[in-house]
Amino acid sequence: MTTLPLGETTPFSDSPKEECGLMGVYAPGKDVAQMCLFGLLSLQHRGQEAAGISVSTGKQIDYEKGTGMISNVFANERLSNLKGINALGHTRYSTTGGTSTRNIQPYVIETAHGPLALAHNGNITNADKLRDELLAKGVGLTSFSDSEVLLMMIAGAKGNTWAERIKNTMPKWEGAFSLVFQSRTGLYAVRDPWGFRPLSIGYFPDWGYAVASETCALNTLGCIKIREVLPGEIVVMNYEGVNKAPGMKAKKKTAFCTFEHVYFSRADSEWDGQSINSVRERMGAELAREAPVEADLVIAVPSSAIPAAIGYAKESRIVYSSGLTKNNYVGRTFIQPTDELRQLGIRLKFNALPYNLEGERVILVDDSIVRGNTSKALVKLIRDSGAKEVHVRVSSPPIISPCFMGVDMGTYDELIAHRLEVDEIRQYIGADSLHYITLDGMMKAINSKTTYCNACFTRDYPIDVQAFSSSKFKSQS
Ligand code: AMP
């Protein structure tokens, strides 16, 4: 476990990190590109900057990619050129930097063993070193992406099959990697031995298989027998069926990402075998037990905090009501590069319902406070709408350190809880009271035997991120 020295900033002040969504479909005879698109649309919340789909005809891999929301990228019959037996899709999240089209995944290359494509979710923390090794061997790269490094390493790896090449290379990778490789004939789902990021597979009731970052995408496609790819596992999907190939042993201490429960995953997904919605409701209930307050109504910051607010309301027996509406057609405020623009973005995104709020003592539940911009703007909005008191309750602990494993949280300096004590944050956001759930309370709500990564709340990193903090790498996954 590594702890970064206090005060150290990440290299991402102008190029923060990303979460991403992966979707793969193996179903010869069906419109795999269209199915992949439908699945990918359920993963839009994991990335809104760019998207791509590649399809193998059995001989070659063709692809279409573009910037923007998935529906924009694949408007105008753009998929009609993509016909084949398997498809791989990726949707990418980016914040302030790295909009270059060359970073859009899947990456597709030609190798000595045929075409190969890759879609990646996570961050490789030793990518700098691996990249230098490739360059020293004369391997050319088109970007600073860690995902491209993974692909090039597999292309040149020892082994008779793709599964063997992946197995032989995987131990060299440190960090978070949920991956789907696409070859001419099949898909290879791979999860790092810590299990940082989610990845699940499912079967179509008639014939064929799918793999996705979140189970909600598999449900959308009507998959059955859905299961998570285990930490360290390689799952091959091809004409022989769905088969486990030798991969890596899972780490004794896994590092599943708590933030998938808190915020990132969609409420109708499962993570670590648990319903995200139920976990969030339990977090809200736990928060109500830990930090009760007399009030007239409980409202949520829509939409990720709705289950936690419902949990809080049920437990406290205070009415749950709508106090805010969200415009779902405005992108994440995180995408704005300056605080000023971000705050403006928050006003574009949320509006208040004054008829519900006037004269009321309001409990505002959010799932997380990162920079503090959202809470500050919303507390003001709620007060301006006539609320008598605004009490903020947060269903995750204070975020004190950045994520090096793939969730955008900004730098140390940007994290408000890194700079300020809870009461100072309360003053900054203008709330009458502010309480965060405790780490123990959150883990009690998650209620799992699995070991989680809580580095963003504790500064205890499950892997050595020291080298990464001086890396020139910009993860694109
Ligand atoms: P902030 O305004 O920086 O405090 O952001 C907190 C809000 O952003 C909360 O309402 C969260 O639901 C949401 N949020 C938390 N983590 C992320 C993230 N990694 N990317 C985008 N939004 C986030």
Short mmCIF file of N, CA and C in Angstrom, two decimals, residues 292-299 309 312-314 316-322 355-364 382 386-391 432:
data_model
loop_
_atom_site.label_atom_id
_atom_site.label_comp_id
_atom_site.label_asym_id
_atom_site.label_seq_id
_atom_site.Cartn_x
_atom_site.Cartn_y
_atom_site.Cartn_z
N PRO A 292 -28.44 12.62 11.92
CA PRO A 292 -29.84 13.05 11.83
C PRO A 292 -29.97 14.56 12.02
N VAL A 293 -31.04 15.11 11.54
CA VAL A 293 -31.30 16.53 11.75
C VAL A 293 -32.81 16.76 11.59
N GLU A 294 -33.33 17.67 12.38
CA GLU A 294 -34.76 17.98 12.24
C GLU A 294 -35.00 18.76 10.97
N ALA A 295 -35.90 18.29 10.14
CA ALA A 295 -36.17 18.99 8.88
C ALA A 295 -37.54 18.60 8.36
N ASP A 296 -37.97 19.28 7.28
CA ASP A 296 -39.31 19.03 6.72
C ASP A 296 -39.25 18.12 5.50
N LEU A 297 -38.18 18.25 4.73
CA LEU A 297 -38.07 17.34 3.58
C LEU A 297 -36.64 16.99 3.21
N VAL A 298 -36.55 15.82 2.55
CA VAL A 298 -35.27 15.34 2.04
C VAL A 298 -35.33 15.46 0.53
N ILE A 299 -34.32 16.12 -0.04
CA ILE A 299 -34.26 16.16 -1.51
C ILE A 299 -32.88 15.66 -1.97
N ALA A 309 -30.81 9.61 -1.17
CA ALA A 309 -31.80 10.50 -0.54
C ALA A 309 -33.04 9.72 -0.12
N TYR A 312 -32.15 7.91 2.97
CA TYR A 312 -32.11 8.84 4.12
C TYR A 312 -33.53 9.14 4.59
N ALA A 313 -34.41 9.39 3.63
CA ALA A 313 -35.79 9.76 3.97
C ALA A 313 -36.51 8.60 4.66
N LYS A 314 -36.35 7.39 4.11
CA LYS A 314 -37.02 6.22 4.71
C LYS A 314 -36.57 6.05 6.16
N SER A 316 -35.10 8.23 8.21
CA SER A 316 -35.38 9.35 9.12
C SER A 316 -36.88 9.64 9.23
N ARG A 317 -37.66 8.99 8.36
CA ARG A 317 -39.11 9.22 8.31
C ARG A 317 -39.45 10.68 8.04
N ILE A 318 -38.59 11.29 7.25
CA ILE A 318 -38.86 12.65 6.77
C ILE A 318 -39.26 12.50 5.30
N VAL A 319 -40.21 13.29 4.87
CA VAL A 319 -40.74 13.16 3.51
C VAL A 319 -39.65 13.35 2.46
N TYR A 320 -39.63 12.46 1.46
CA TYR A 320 -38.74 12.64 0.31
C TYR A 320 -39.52 13.39 -0.74
N SER A 321 -38.90 14.41 -1.30
CA SER A 321 -39.61 15.18 -2.32
C SER A 321 -38.63 15.65 -3.39
N SER A 322 -39.18 16.17 -4.48
CA SER A 322 -38.31 16.75 -5.51
C SER A 322 -38.08 18.21 -5.18
N TYR A 355 -41.98 25.89 -5.32
CA TYR A 355 -43.23 25.55 -4.63
C TYR A 355 -43.01 24.47 -3.58
N ASN A 356 -42.05 23.59 -3.82
CA ASN A 356 -41.76 22.54 -2.85
C ASN A 356 -40.84 23.02 -1.73
N LEU A 357 -40.08 24.07 -2.00
CA LEU A 357 -39.00 24.44 -1.08
C LEU A 357 -39.35 25.60 -0.15
N GLU A 358 -40.26 26.42 -0.54
CA GLU A 358 -40.54 27.65 0.17
C GLU A 358 -40.90 27.41 1.64
N GLY A 359 -40.17 28.07 2.52
CA GLY A 359 -40.45 28.01 3.95
C GLY A 359 -40.03 26.69 4.61
N GLU A 360 -39.39 25.80 3.86
CA GLU A 360 -39.08 24.46 4.39
C GLU A 360 -37.64 24.36 4.92
N ARG A 361 -37.51 23.44 5.89
CA ARG A 361 -36.16 23.07 6.33
C ARG A 361 -35.77 21.85 5.50
N VAL A 362 -34.73 22.03 4.67
CA VAL A 362 -34.44 21.03 3.63
C VAL A 362 -33.15 20.26 3.94
N ILE A 363 -33.21 18.95 3.75
CA ILE A 363 -31.97 18.15 3.78
C ILE A 363 -31.62 17.84 2.33
N LEU A 364 -30.47 18.30 1.90
CA LEU A 364 -30.01 18.07 0.53
C LEU A 364 -28.99 16.94 0.55
N ILE A 382 -31.31 26.73 -3.61
CA ILE A 382 -32.40 26.26 -2.74
C ILE A 382 -32.82 27.39 -1.77
N GLY A 386 -36.47 30.05 -1.37
CA GLY A 386 -37.29 30.27 -0.19
C GLY A 386 -37.12 29.27 0.95
N ALA A 387 -36.17 28.32 0.81
CA ALA A 387 -35.98 27.35 1.90
C ALA A 387 -35.48 28.08 3.15
N LYS A 388 -35.97 27.61 4.31
CA LYS A 388 -35.58 28.27 5.58
C LYS A 388 -34.20 27.80 6.03
N GLU A 389 -33.94 26.51 5.87
CA GLU A 389 -32.65 25.94 6.27
C GLU A 389 -32.22 24.94 5.21
N VAL A 390 -30.91 24.83 5.01
CA VAL A 390 -30.41 23.81 4.07
C VAL A 390 -29.31 23.00 4.79
N HIS A 391 -29.60 21.72 4.99
CA HIS A 391 -28.64 20.83 5.65
C HIS A 391 -28.12 19.85 4.60
N ASP A 432 -26.42 25.16 6.44
CA ASP A 432 -26.63 25.30 7.88
C ASP A 432 -25.90 24.19 8.62
#
